Amino acid sequence: MIAAERDHSGIPHHHFNGKIERPRILAAALSLELLNDLALRKPTEPLGWPCLADWDLLSDPASEIVPDQSGCGHDGVCINQPTRAVQGSNWESPTMDWRSAPEQYGAAHFHHDDIENPGWQEDLTLTVPTDWPSGCYAARLRGADAEFYVPFVVRKPADVTSDVAFLAPTATYAAYTNLTMQRQTNEYNLGCVASSYTPLDLLAFGHPGPGKSLYDPHDDGSERSIGSLRRPAVNLQPGGWLWNFQIDLCLLGWLAHFAPDHQTLTDEDLNREGLAALDGCQVLVTASHPEYWSLPMVQAIDGFLARGGRLMYLSANGFYWAIDFHPQREGLIEIRRRRPGNGRFGAGEAYSSFIGRPCGSWADLGRPEQSLVGVGYLTEAFDRSSYYRRLEASEDPRARFIFEGIAEDIVGDFGITGGAAGLEIDVADVELGTPRHALVVASSEQHGSSFARTLGGLNFSLDCGTMPQGSPFVPI
């Protein structure tokens, strides 16, 4: 079986797009009658003829090795992480968990624009000096007409702790790597024109080589499920559109000034080590958009808060999507969104192929963000942002320290997008887990009508500032 042809230079082209299930190479040619008989059999049924190769695409779908079941030793290799553990031709909807009926999830979905890494040879290595402060660094690559940054995070030595830690949301970075949906969002909502884009923005829009984000469909229309940082990430650069990484650099600059001895961790650190990654930490600062979380990460935050840790959650639409990290290769995440309107996965494809845990939103899995951090996502619109108005609860003795030296009732009525409140909005909601003793000290208002398009019937323009009085939810 050939999934891609090669031209005279040996470079693959005309790649296959679509699902393949239990491919086999027979040791002898069959008559048309026997081939018709073979087409009617289930893929798990024995053939009755000797095979030169018989590839089982479900066996350990997280592995790149596809074992040959024929006994001839012709194991296959999956390149660039196609989507595994997907519905086969004999799927009968017995379960949404492929592990419960593996014989019905034996297909793999190949796309010509799958990319896990480009397979380049190593040209440059760096041994990080032990005296470098923890933080975000980058290798700057310069050409005649271009400049490119390769960011990386430096952590403190294992035996050194810090009172303050910043969690770099590398899972979210992997999801948004090489986002091209940004172009439509900017031009429709913010009125941006092509002249406002950086050369790297234009590269992401027009060049297929680095691959796209989890918000951009495959060229065949199917949804992407694998996000990778093991490839050129054209939007993980200083400068450009202020979103995720660029705003996080501002937070890191702020921490460098006010907490110069802080620790910088990554999502992979927290996923791998759990609560132990936060040993010695008293204050954990999350980033501008910590949206994608694995189960070990959520459990670590639960444990951190339970032992008295303090969490500074400085954004909205965080702790939203449930993902899995690849068990062997760092920089790879998987998500299957499951929800209508959020993708085109088959009805039975709800569990990750990496670990086998259910994907989707944490709210759908019984863990709304309010139950973790008190507020949760409600709506979004990428137009002009607004401000916050102080509420009566801001005068409570428990919150008075927050407003020391601030006499104004209006807070954050300035900034690049017009104000501090916008883009995405969270709400407090006691029914979803916001503690009844929580204080809502300020609430945003005067948002544009474009926010209402994603509300689903809810009204967030309410005047209530304390819990549990008034409505069960309050805009943040």
CSV table of C-alpha atoms in Angstrom, one decimal:
chain,number,residue,atom,x,y,z
A,1,MET,CA,0.0,0.0,0.0
A,2,ILE,CA,1.4,3.4,-1.0
A,3,ALA,CA,-0.1,6.4,0.9
A,4,ALA,CA,2.1,9.0,-1.1
A,5,GLU,CA,3.8,8.9,-4.4
A,6,ARG,CA,7.3,10.2,-4.9
A,7,ASP,CA,8.7,12.3,-7.8
A,8,HIS,CA,12.1,11.9,-9.4
A,9,SER,CA,13.7,13.8,-6.5
A,10,GLY,CA,12.3,11.4,-3.9
A,11,ILE,CA,10.1,14.0,-2.3
A,12,PRO,CA,6.6,12.6,-1.5
A,13,HIS,CA,3.6,14.2,-3.2
A,14,HIS,CA,-0.1,13.3,-3.9
A,15,HIS,CA,-0.6,12.2,-0.3
A,16,PHE,CA,-3.6,10.1,0.7
A,17,ASN,CA,-6.5,11.8,2.5
A,18,GLY,CA,-8.9,9.6,4.3
A,19,LYS,CA,-9.3,6.6,6.6
A,20,ILE,CA,-7.4,3.3,6.3
A,21,GLU,CA,-8.4,0.3,8.2
A,22,ARG,CA,-6.4,-3.0,8.7
A,23,PRO,CA,-4.4,-2.8,5.4
A,24,ARG,CA,-3.0,-6.2,4.3
A,25,ILE,CA,-0.7,-7.4,1.5
A,26,LEU,CA,-1.6,-10.9,0.3
A,27,ALA,CA,1.0,-13.4,-0.7
A,28,ALA,CA,-1.0,-14.3,-3.9
A,29,ALA,CA,-3.4,-12.7,-6.3
A,30,LEU,CA,-7.1,-13.4,-5.8
A,31,SER,CA,-9.9,-13.9,-8.3
A,32,LEU,CA,-12.6,-11.3,-8.6
A,33,GLU,CA,-15.0,-13.6,-6.8
A,34,LEU,CA,-12.7,-14.1,-3.9
A,35,LEU,CA,-12.1,-10.3,-3.7
A,36,ASN,CA,-15.8,-9.7,-3.5
A,37,ASP,CA,-16.1,-12.2,-0.7
A,38,LEU,CA,-13.2,-10.6,1.1
A,39,ALA,CA,-14.9,-7.2,0.8
A,40,LEU,CA,-17.9,-8.5,2.8
A,41,ARG,CA,-15.9,-9.7,5.7
A,42,LYS,CA,-15.3,-7.7,8.9
A,43,PRO,CA,-11.8,-6.4,9.3
A,44,THR,CA,-11.2,-8.5,12.4
A,45,GLU,CA,-12.2,-11.8,10.6
A,46,PRO,CA,-9.3,-14.1,9.5
A,47,LEU,CA,-8.6,-14.0,5.8
A,48,GLY,CA,-7.8,-17.6,5.1
A,49,TRP,CA,-4.9,-16.6,2.8
A,50,PRO,CA,-1.3,-16.0,3.7
A,51,CYS,CA,-0.2,-12.4,4.0
A,52,LEU,CA,3.1,-10.7,3.4
A,53,ALA,CA,2.0,-7.9,5.7
A,54,ASP,CA,-1.0,-7.3,8.0
A,55,TRP,CA,-1.0,-4.0,9.8
A,56,ASP,CA,-3.1,-3.5,13.0
A,57,LEU,CA,-3.7,0.3,13.2
A,58,LEU,CA,-5.3,0.2,16.6
A,59,SER,CA,-2.5,-1.6,18.4
A,60,ASP,CA,-1.1,1.1,20.8
A,61,PRO,CA,-2.4,4.1,18.9
A,62,ALA,CA,-0.1,6.4,20.8
A,63,SER,CA,2.9,4.6,19.2
A,64,GLU,CA,4.3,5.5,15.8
A,65,ILE,CA,5.0,1.8,15.2
A,66,VAL,CA,2.3,-0.2,13.6
A,67,PRO,CA,2.9,-3.9,14.2
A,68,ASP,CA,2.8,-6.4,11.4
A,69,GLN,CA,0.5,-9.3,12.5
A,70,SER,CA,1.5,-11.5,9.6
A,71,GLY,CA,4.6,-12.8,11.2
A,72,CYS,CA,6.8,-11.5,8.4
A,73,GLY,CA,8.2,-8.6,10.5
A,74,HIS,CA,7.2,-5.8,8.2
A,75,ASP,CA,6.2,-3.3,10.9
A,76,GLY,CA,5.0,0.1,9.7
A,77,VAL,CA,5.7,3.6,10.9
A,78,CYS,CA,3.1,6.3,11.1
A,79,ILE,CA,4.7,9.7,10.1
A,80,ASN,CA,3.5,13.0,11.5
A,81,GLN,CA,0.9,11.6,13.9
A,82,PRO,CA,-2.3,10.8,11.9
A,83,THR,CA,-5.5,10.6,13.9
A,84,ARG,CA,-5.7,7.1,15.4
A,85,ALA,CA,-8.4,5.1,17.2
A,86,VAL,CA,-11.2,6.3,14.9
A,87,GLN,CA,-14.4,4.5,13.8
A,88,GLY,CA,-13.9,1.6,11.5
A,89,SER,CA,-16.2,0.2,8.9
A,90,ASN,CA,-17.9,-2.2,11.4
A,91,TRP,CA,-18.6,0.5,14.0
A,92,GLU,CA,-22.0,-0.1,15.7
A,93,SER,CA,-22.1,2.6,18.3
A,94,PRO,CA,-21.7,0.3,21.4
A,95,THR,CA,-19.5,2.8,23.2
A,96,MET,CA,-17.7,6.1,22.8
A,97,ASP,CA,-14.6,4.6,24.4
A,98,TRP,CA,-12.4,2.8,21.8
A,99,ARG,CA,-10.8,0.7,24.5
A,100,SER,CA,-14.2,-0.9,25.3
A,101,ALA,CA,-14.7,-2.1,21.7
A,102,PRO,CA,-11.2,-1.9,20.0
A,103,GLU,CA,-12.3,-4.1,17.1
A,104,GLN,CA,-14.6,-1.3,16.0
A,105,TYR,CA,-12.1,1.5,16.2
A,106,GLY,CA,-9.4,0.0,14.0
A,107,ALA,CA,-9.0,2.8,11.5
A,108,ALA,CA,-6.6,5.7,11.2
A,109,HIS,CA,-7.4,9.0,9.5
A,110,PHE,CA,-4.5,10.3,7.3
A,111,HIS,CA,-4.3,13.9,6.1
A,112,HIS,CA,-1.7,15.3,3.7
A,113,ASP,CA,-1.4,18.3,6.0
A,114,ASP,CA,-0.7,16.2,9.2
A,115,ILE,CA,2.6,17.5,10.8
A,116,GLU,CA,4.0,16.5,14.1
A,117,ASN,CA,7.6,17.6,13.3
A,118,PRO,CA,9.4,18.3,10.0
A,119,GLY,CA,12.1,15.7,10.6
A,120,TRP,CA,15.0,18.2,10.2
A,121,GLN,CA,18.5,17.2,11.3
A,122,GLU,CA,19.9,18.9,14.4
A,123,ASP,CA,22.0,21.9,13.7
A,124,LEU,CA,22.3,23.7,17.0
A,125,THR,CA,22.4,22.6,20.6
A,126,LEU,CA,22.6,24.7,23.8
A,127,THR,CA,23.7,23.7,27.3
A,128,VAL,CA,21.9,26.0,29.6
A,129,PRO,CA,24.2,27.6,32.2
A,130,THR,CA,23.2,26.8,35.7
A,131,ASP,CA,23.2,30.4,36.8
A,132,TRP,CA,20.6,31.6,34.3
A,133,PRO,CA,17.4,32.8,36.1
A,134,SER,CA,14.3,30.8,35.5
A,135,GLY,CA,12.2,32.3,32.7
A,136,CYS,CA,11.4,32.3,29.0
A,137,TYR,CA,14.3,32.6,26.6
A,138,ALA,CA,14.6,32.3,22.8
A,139,ALA,CA,17.2,31.4,20.2
A,140,ARG,CA,17.2,34.2,17.6
A,141,LEU,CA,17.8,33.0,14.1
A,142,ARG,CA,18.6,35.7,11.5
A,143,GLY,CA,18.7,35.5,7.7
A,144,ALA,CA,19.2,38.0,5.0
A,145,ASP,CA,15.6,39.2,5.1
A,146,ALA,CA,14.0,37.5,8.0
A,147,GLU,CA,14.3,36.9,11.8
A,148,PHE,CA,12.8,34.0,13.7
A,149,TYR,CA,12.7,33.1,17.4
A,150,VAL,CA,12.6,29.7,19.0
A,151,PRO,CA,11.4,30.1,22.5
A,152,PHE,CA,12.2,27.8,25.4
A,153,VAL,CA,11.6,27.8,29.2
A,154,VAL,CA,14.4,27.5,31.8
A,155,ARG,CA,13.4,26.0,35.1
A,156,LYS,CA,15.3,26.3,38.4
A,157,PRO,CA,17.5,23.4,39.4
A,158,ALA,CA,15.5,20.5,41.0
A,159,ASP,CA,16.7,21.3,44.5
A,160,VAL,CA,15.8,25.0,44.3
A,161,THR,CA,12.3,26.3,45.1
A,162,SER,CA,10.6,29.7,44.9
A,163,ASP,CA,7.7,31.3,46.7
A,164,VAL,CA,6.2,32.4,43.4
A,165,ALA,CA,5.8,30.3,40.2
A,166,PHE,CA,4.5,31.2,36.7
A,167,LEU,CA,2.9,28.4,34.7
A,168,ALA,CA,3.6,28.8,31.0
A,169,PRO,CA,0.6,27.4,29.2
A,170,THR,CA,2.4,25.2,26.6
A,171,ALA,CA,-0.7,23.0,26.0
A,172,THR,CA,-2.6,26.2,24.9
A,173,TYR,CA,0.4,27.3,22.8
A,174,ALA,CA,0.3,23.9,21.1
A,175,ALA,CA,-3.4,24.3,20.3
A,176,TYR,CA,-3.0,27.8,18.8
A,177,THR,CA,0.3,27.2,17.0
A,178,ASN,CA,0.2,28.7,13.5
A,179,LEU,CA,-3.4,29.9,13.9
A,180,THR,CA,-4.8,31.3,10.7
A,181,MET,CA,-8.4,31.8,12.0
A,182,GLN,CA,-6.8,35.0,13.4
A,183,ARG,CA,-7.0,36.6,10.0
A,184,GLN,CA,-10.8,36.3,9.7
A,185,THR,CA,-11.2,37.3,13.3
A,186,ASN,CA,-9.1,40.4,13.0
A,187,GLU,CA,-10.5,41.6,9.7
A,188,TYR,CA,-14.2,41.0,10.6
A,189,ASN,CA,-14.2,42.3,14.2
A,190,LEU,CA,-11.3,44.6,14.5
A,191,GLY,CA,-11.1,46.0,11.0
A,192,CYS,CA,-7.4,45.1,10.6
A,193,VAL,CA,-5.9,45.2,7.2
A,194,ALA,CA,-3.1,43.2,5.7
A,195,SER,CA,-0.6,45.9,6.4
A,196,SER,CA,-1.0,45.2,10.2
A,197,TYR,CA,0.3,41.7,9.8
A,198,THR,CA,3.9,40.7,10.4
A,199,PRO,CA,5.8,38.7,7.7
A,200,LEU,CA,5.4,35.6,9.9
A,201,ASP,CA,1.7,36.1,10.1
A,202,LEU,CA,1.6,36.1,6.3
A,203,LEU,CA,3.7,33.0,6.3
A,204,ALA,CA,1.2,31.2,8.5
A,205,PHE,CA,-1.7,32.3,6.3
A,206,GLY,CA,-0.1,31.3,3.0
A,207,HIS,CA,2.5,28.5,3.5
A,208,PRO,CA,1.2,25.0,4.4
A,209,GLY,CA,4.6,23.7,5.5
A,210,PRO,CA,4.5,24.5,9.3
A,211,GLY,CA,1.0,23.1,9.6
A,212,LYS,CA,-2.0,24.8,11.2
A,213,SER,CA,-3.7,25.2,14.6
A,214,LEU,CA,-6.4,23.1,16.3
A,215,TYR,CA,-8.8,25.9,15.2
A,216,ASP,CA,-8.1,25.4,11.5
A,217,PRO,CA,-9.6,22.4,9.8
A,218,HIS,CA,-7.6,19.9,7.7
A,219,ASP,CA,-7.8,20.6,4.0
A,220,ASP,CA,-10.3,17.7,3.7
A,221,GLY,CA,-12.6,19.5,6.1
A,222,SER,CA,-12.1,17.2,9.1
A,223,GLU,CA,-11.1,18.7,12.5
A,224,ARG,CA,-7.6,18.6,13.8
A,225,SER,CA,-7.0,16.8,17.0
A,226,ILE,CA,-3.2,16.8,17.4
A,227,GLY,CA,-1.4,20.0,18.5
A,228,SER,CA,2.4,20.1,18.2
A,229,LEU,CA,5.2,22.4,19.4
A,230,ARG,CA,7.7,20.2,17.6
A,231,ARG,CA,7.6,22.3,14.4
A,232,PRO,CA,8.1,25.9,13.4
A,233,ALA,CA,5.7,28.0,15.5
A,234,VAL,CA,5.4,31.3,13.6
A,235,ASN,CA,3.1,32.9,16.2
A,236,LEU,CA,5.3,32.1,19.2
A,237,GLN,CA,7.3,35.2,18.6
A,238,PRO,CA,7.8,38.6,20.4
A,239,GLY,CA,5.7,41.3,18.7
A,240,GLY,CA,2.8,40.8,16.4
A,241,TRP,CA,-0.8,40.2,17.4
A,242,LEU,CA,-1.2,40.4,21.2
A,243,TRP,CA,-2.6,36.9,22.0
A,244,ASN,CA,-1.4,34.2,24.3
A,245,PHE,CA,2.4,34.1,24.1
A,246,GLN,CA,2.9,37.8,23.4
A,247,ILE,CA,0.8,38.8,26.4
A,248,ASP,CA,2.5,36.2,28.6
A,249,LEU,CA,5.8,37.9,27.9
A,250,CYS,CA,4.3,41.1,29.4
A,251,LEU,CA,3.3,39.1,32.5
A,252,LEU,CA,6.9,37.6,32.7
A,253,GLY,CA,8.3,41.1,32.5
A,254,TRP,CA,6.0,42.2,35.4
A,255,LEU,CA,7.1,39.2,37.5
A,256,ALA,CA,10.8,39.9,36.7
A,257,HIS,CA,10.3,43.3,38.3
A,258,PHE,CA,8.2,42.4,41.3
A,259,ALA,CA,9.2,38.8,42.0
A,260,PRO,CA,12.6,38.4,40.3
A,261,ASP,CA,13.3,35.1,42.1
A,262,HIS,CA,10.1,33.4,40.6
A,263,GLN,CA,10.1,29.9,39.2
A,264,THR,CA,8.8,29.4,35.6
A,265,LEU,CA,7.2,26.0,34.9
A,266,THR,CA,5.5,24.6,31.9
A,267,ASP,CA,2.3,22.6,31.5
A,268,GLU,CA,4.4,19.5,30.7
A,269,ASP,CA,6.1,19.9,34.1
A,270,LEU,CA,2.8,20.0,35.9
A,271,ASN,CA,1.4,17.2,33.9
A,272,ARG,CA,4.4,14.9,34.5
A,273,GLU,CA,5.1,15.7,38.2
A,274,GLY,CA,1.7,16.7,39.5
A,275,LEU,CA,1.6,18.6,42.8
A,276,ALA,CA,5.3,17.9,43.4
A,277,ALA,CA,6.1,20.4,40.7
A,278,LEU,CA,4.7,23.1,43.0
A,279,ASP,CA,6.7,22.1,46.1
A,280,GLY,CA,7.8,25.3,48.0
A,281,CYS,CA,5.4,27.5,45.9
A,282,GLN,CA,3.0,29.7,47.8
A,283,VAL,CA,1.7,31.8,44.9
A,284,LEU,CA,1.0,30.3,41.4
A,285,VAL,CA,0.4,32.8,38.6
A,286,THR,CA,-1.3,31.4,35.5
A,287,ALA,CA,-1.0,33.0,32.1
A,288,SER,CA,-3.1,35.2,29.9
A,289,HIS,CA,-5.1,32.3,28.5
A,290,PRO,CA,-4.5,28.9,30.2
A,291,GLU,CA,-7.3,27.2,28.2
A,292,TYR,CA,-6.2,23.6,27.8
A,293,TRP,CA,-5.7,21.3,30.8
A,294,SER,CA,-5.0,17.6,31.3
A,295,LEU,CA,-6.4,15.6,34.3
A,296,PRO,CA,-3.1,15.5,36.1
A,297,MET,CA,-2.8,19.3,35.8
A,298,VAL,CA,-6.3,19.9,37.2
A,299,GLN,CA,-5.6,17.4,40.1
A,300,ALA,CA,-2.4,19.3,40.9
A,301,ILE,CA,-4.2,22.6,41.1
A,302,ASP,CA,-6.8,21.0,43.3
A,303,GLY,CA,-4.1,19.8,45.7
A,304,PHE,CA,-2.2,23.1,45.6
A,305,LEU,CA,-5.3,25.0,46.7
A,306,ALA,CA,-6.3,22.4,49.3
A,307,ARG,CA,-2.9,22.8,51.0
A,308,GLY,CA,-3.4,26.6,51.2
A,309,GLY,CA,-1.7,27.7,48.0
A,310,ARG,CA,-2.7,31.0,46.4
A,311,LEU,CA,-3.7,31.1,42.7
A,312,MET,CA,-3.6,34.3,40.6
A,313,TYR,CA,-5.8,33.6,37.6
A,314,LEU,CA,-5.4,36.7,35.4
A,315,SER,CA,-7.6,36.0,32.4
A,316,ALA,CA,-10.8,34.4,31.1
A,317,ASN,CA,-11.7,31.2,29.2
A,318,GLY,CA,-9.1,29.3,31.2
A,319,PHE,CA,-9.3,25.7,32.4
A,320,TYR,CA,-11.8,25.0,29.6
A,321,TRP,CA,-10.7,22.1,27.4
A,322,ALA,CA,-9.7,18.6,28.6
A,323,ILE,CA,-6.7,17.3,26.7
A,324,ASP,CA,-4.1,14.6,27.0
A,325,PHE,CA,-0.3,14.9,26.5
A,326,HIS,CA,1.5,12.3,24.5
A,327,PRO,CA,3.0,9.7,26.9
A,328,GLN,CA,6.4,9.6,25.3
A,329,ARG,CA,7.0,12.7,23.2
A,330,GLU,CA,6.8,16.2,24.7
A,331,GLY,CA,5.2,19.0,22.9
A,332,LEU,CA,2.2,17.0,21.7
A,333,ILE,CA,-1.4,17.3,22.9
A,334,GLU,CA,-4.6,15.7,21.7
A,335,ILE,CA,-8.2,16.9,22.0
A,336,ARG,CA,-11.5,15.7,20.6
A,337,ARG,CA,-14.0,18.4,21.2
A,338,ARG,CA,-17.2,16.2,20.9
A,339,ARG,CA,-19.6,19.2,21.0
A,340,PRO,CA,-21.9,20.1,18.2
A,341,GLY,CA,-20.6,23.1,16.3
A,342,ASN,CA,-17.0,22.6,17.5
A,343,GLY,CA,-15.9,20.0,15.1
A,344,ARG,CA,-16.5,17.1,12.8
A,345,PHE,CA,-15.4,14.1,14.7
A,346,GLY,CA,-17.4,10.9,14.4
A,347,ALA,CA,-20.1,10.3,17.0
A,348,GLY,CA,-18.0,7.6,18.6
A,349,GLU,CA,-14.6,9.4,18.7
A,350,ALA,CA,-14.7,11.0,22.2
A,351,TYR,CA,-11.6,9.5,23.9
A,352,SER,CA,-8.0,10.4,23.2
A,353,SER,CA,-5.8,7.9,21.4
A,354,PHE,CA,-2.8,9.0,23.5
A,355,ILE,CA,-4.1,7.9,26.9
A,356,GLY,CA,-7.7,6.9,26.4
A,357,ARG,CA,-9.3,9.5,28.7
A,358,PRO,CA,-12.5,11.4,27.6
A,359,CYS,CA,-12.0,14.7,25.9
A,360,GLY,CA,-14.3,17.7,25.5
A,361,SER,CA,-14.9,20.6,27.8
A,362,TRP,CA,-14.2,20.2,31.5
A,363,ALA,CA,-17.8,21.5,32.2
A,364,ASP,CA,-19.2,18.6,30.1
A,365,LEU,CA,-17.0,16.2,32.1
A,366,GLY,CA,-18.4,17.5,35.4
A,367,ARG,CA,-15.6,20.0,36.3
A,368,PRO,CA,-16.8,23.5,35.3
A,369,GLU,CA,-14.2,26.2,35.8
A,370,GLN,CA,-16.2,27.8,38.6
A,371,SER,CA,-15.6,24.8,40.7
A,372,LEU,CA,-11.9,25.2,40.4
A,373,VAL,CA,-11.3,29.0,40.3
A,374,GLY,CA,-14.7,30.5,41.0
A,375,VAL,CA,-15.4,31.9,37.5
A,376,GLY,CA,-15.9,30.3,34.1
A,377,TYR,CA,-16.2,31.1,30.4
A,378,LEU,CA,-19.5,32.6,29.1
A,379,THR,CA,-19.0,34.5,25.8
A,380,GLU,CA,-16.5,36.1,23.4
A,381,ALA,CA,-16.2,38.8,20.8
A,382,PHE,CA,-13.1,40.3,19.3
A,383,ASP,CA,-14.2,43.9,19.0
A,384,ARG,CA,-13.6,46.8,21.3
A,385,SER,CA,-13.1,46.0,25.0
A,386,SER,CA,-14.7,47.8,27.9
A,387,TYR,CA,-13.9,48.5,31.6
A,388,TYR,CA,-14.8,47.3,35.1
A,389,ARG,CA,-17.0,49.1,37.6
A,390,ARG,CA,-16.4,48.6,41.3
A,391,LEU,CA,-19.2,47.0,43.2
A,392,GLU,CA,-20.4,47.3,46.8
A,393,ALA,CA,-18.4,44.2,47.7
A,394,SER,CA,-15.1,46.1,47.0
A,395,GLU,CA,-15.7,47.9,50.3
A,396,ASP,CA,-15.8,44.6,52.3
A,397,PRO,CA,-12.9,44.5,54.8
A,398,ARG,CA,-11.7,41.2,53.2
A,399,ALA,CA,-11.2,43.0,49.8
A,400,ARG,CA,-10.1,46.5,51.0
A,401,PHE,CA,-6.4,45.8,50.4
A,402,ILE,CA,-7.1,45.3,46.7
A,403,PHE,CA,-8.1,48.9,46.2
A,404,GLU,CA,-5.6,50.7,48.4
A,405,GLY,CA,-4.7,53.9,46.6
A,406,ILE,CA,-7.5,53.6,44.1
A,407,ALA,CA,-10.3,56.1,44.4
A,408,GLU,CA,-12.0,55.6,41.0
A,409,ASP,CA,-15.1,53.5,40.5
A,410,ILE,CA,-14.2,52.8,36.9
A,411,VAL,CA,-11.1,50.6,36.5
A,412,GLY,CA,-9.3,49.7,33.3
A,413,ASP,CA,-11.0,52.0,30.8
A,414,PHE,CA,-7.9,52.2,28.5
A,415,GLY,CA,-5.6,49.9,26.6
A,416,ILE,CA,-4.7,48.6,23.2
A,417,THR,CA,-8.2,47.2,22.5
A,418,GLY,CA,-10.0,50.0,24.4
A,419,GLY,CA,-10.2,48.6,27.9
A,420,ALA,CA,-9.3,45.8,30.3
A,421,ALA,CA,-12.5,43.7,29.9
A,422,GLY,CA,-13.2,42.1,26.6
A,423,LEU,CA,-12.3,39.5,24.0
A,424,GLU,CA,-13.5,36.7,26.3
A,425,ILE,CA,-15.7,37.0,29.4
A,426,ASP,CA,-16.0,34.8,32.5
A,427,VAL,CA,-18.8,34.8,35.0
A,428,ALA,CA,-19.3,33.8,38.6
A,429,ASP,CA,-22.0,31.2,39.0
A,430,VAL,CA,-22.9,29.6,42.3
A,431,GLU,CA,-24.8,26.8,40.5
A,432,LEU,CA,-21.6,25.8,38.7
A,433,GLY,CA,-19.4,26.0,41.8
A,434,THR,CA,-18.5,29.6,42.6
A,435,PRO,CA,-18.3,29.6,46.5
A,436,ARG,CA,-21.1,31.4,48.1
A,437,HIS,CA,-18.7,33.4,50.2
A,438,ALA,CA,-16.9,34.7,47.2
A,439,LEU,CA,-16.7,38.5,46.7
A,440,VAL,CA,-17.3,39.9,43.2
A,441,VAL,CA,-15.5,43.3,43.7
A,442,ALA,CA,-15.9,44.6,40.1
A,443,SER,CA,-17.9,43.7,37.0
A,444,SER,CA,-17.6,44.7,33.4
A,445,GLU,CA,-20.3,46.5,31.4
A,446,GLN,CA,-21.1,48.3,28.2
A,447,HIS,CA,-20.0,45.4,25.9
A,448,GLY,CA,-20.9,45.4,22.2
A,449,SER,CA,-23.8,43.5,20.8
A,450,SER,CA,-21.5,41.0,19.1
A,451,PHE,CA,-21.0,39.3,22.5
A,452,ALA,CA,-24.6,38.2,22.6
A,453,ARG,CA,-24.2,35.9,19.5
A,454,THR,CA,-22.6,33.2,21.6
A,455,LEU,CA,-24.6,33.5,24.8
A,456,GLY,CA,-27.2,30.8,24.1
A,457,GLY,CA,-30.0,32.7,25.8
A,458,LEU,CA,-28.1,33.9,28.9
A,459,ASN,CA,-28.0,37.5,29.8
A,460,PHE,CA,-24.7,38.7,31.3
A,461,SER,CA,-25.6,42.4,31.6
A,462,LEU,CA,-26.7,42.2,35.2
A,463,ASP,CA,-26.1,44.5,38.1
A,464,CYS,CA,-25.3,42.2,41.0
A,465,GLY,CA,-22.0,42.1,42.8
A,466,THR,CA,-22.2,39.8,45.7
A,467,MET,CA,-22.8,36.1,46.0
A,468,PRO,CA,-25.3,34.6,46.6
A,469,GLN,CA,-27.7,37.6,46.3
A,470,GLY,CA,-29.2,38.4,42.9
A,471,SER,CA,-28.7,36.3,39.8
A,472,PRO,CA,-26.6,33.1,40.0
A,473,PHE,CA,-24.0,34.5,37.7
A,474,VAL,CA,-22.1,37.7,37.4
A,475,PRO,CA,-19.9,38.9,34.5
A,476,ILE,CA,-16.2,39.3,35.3
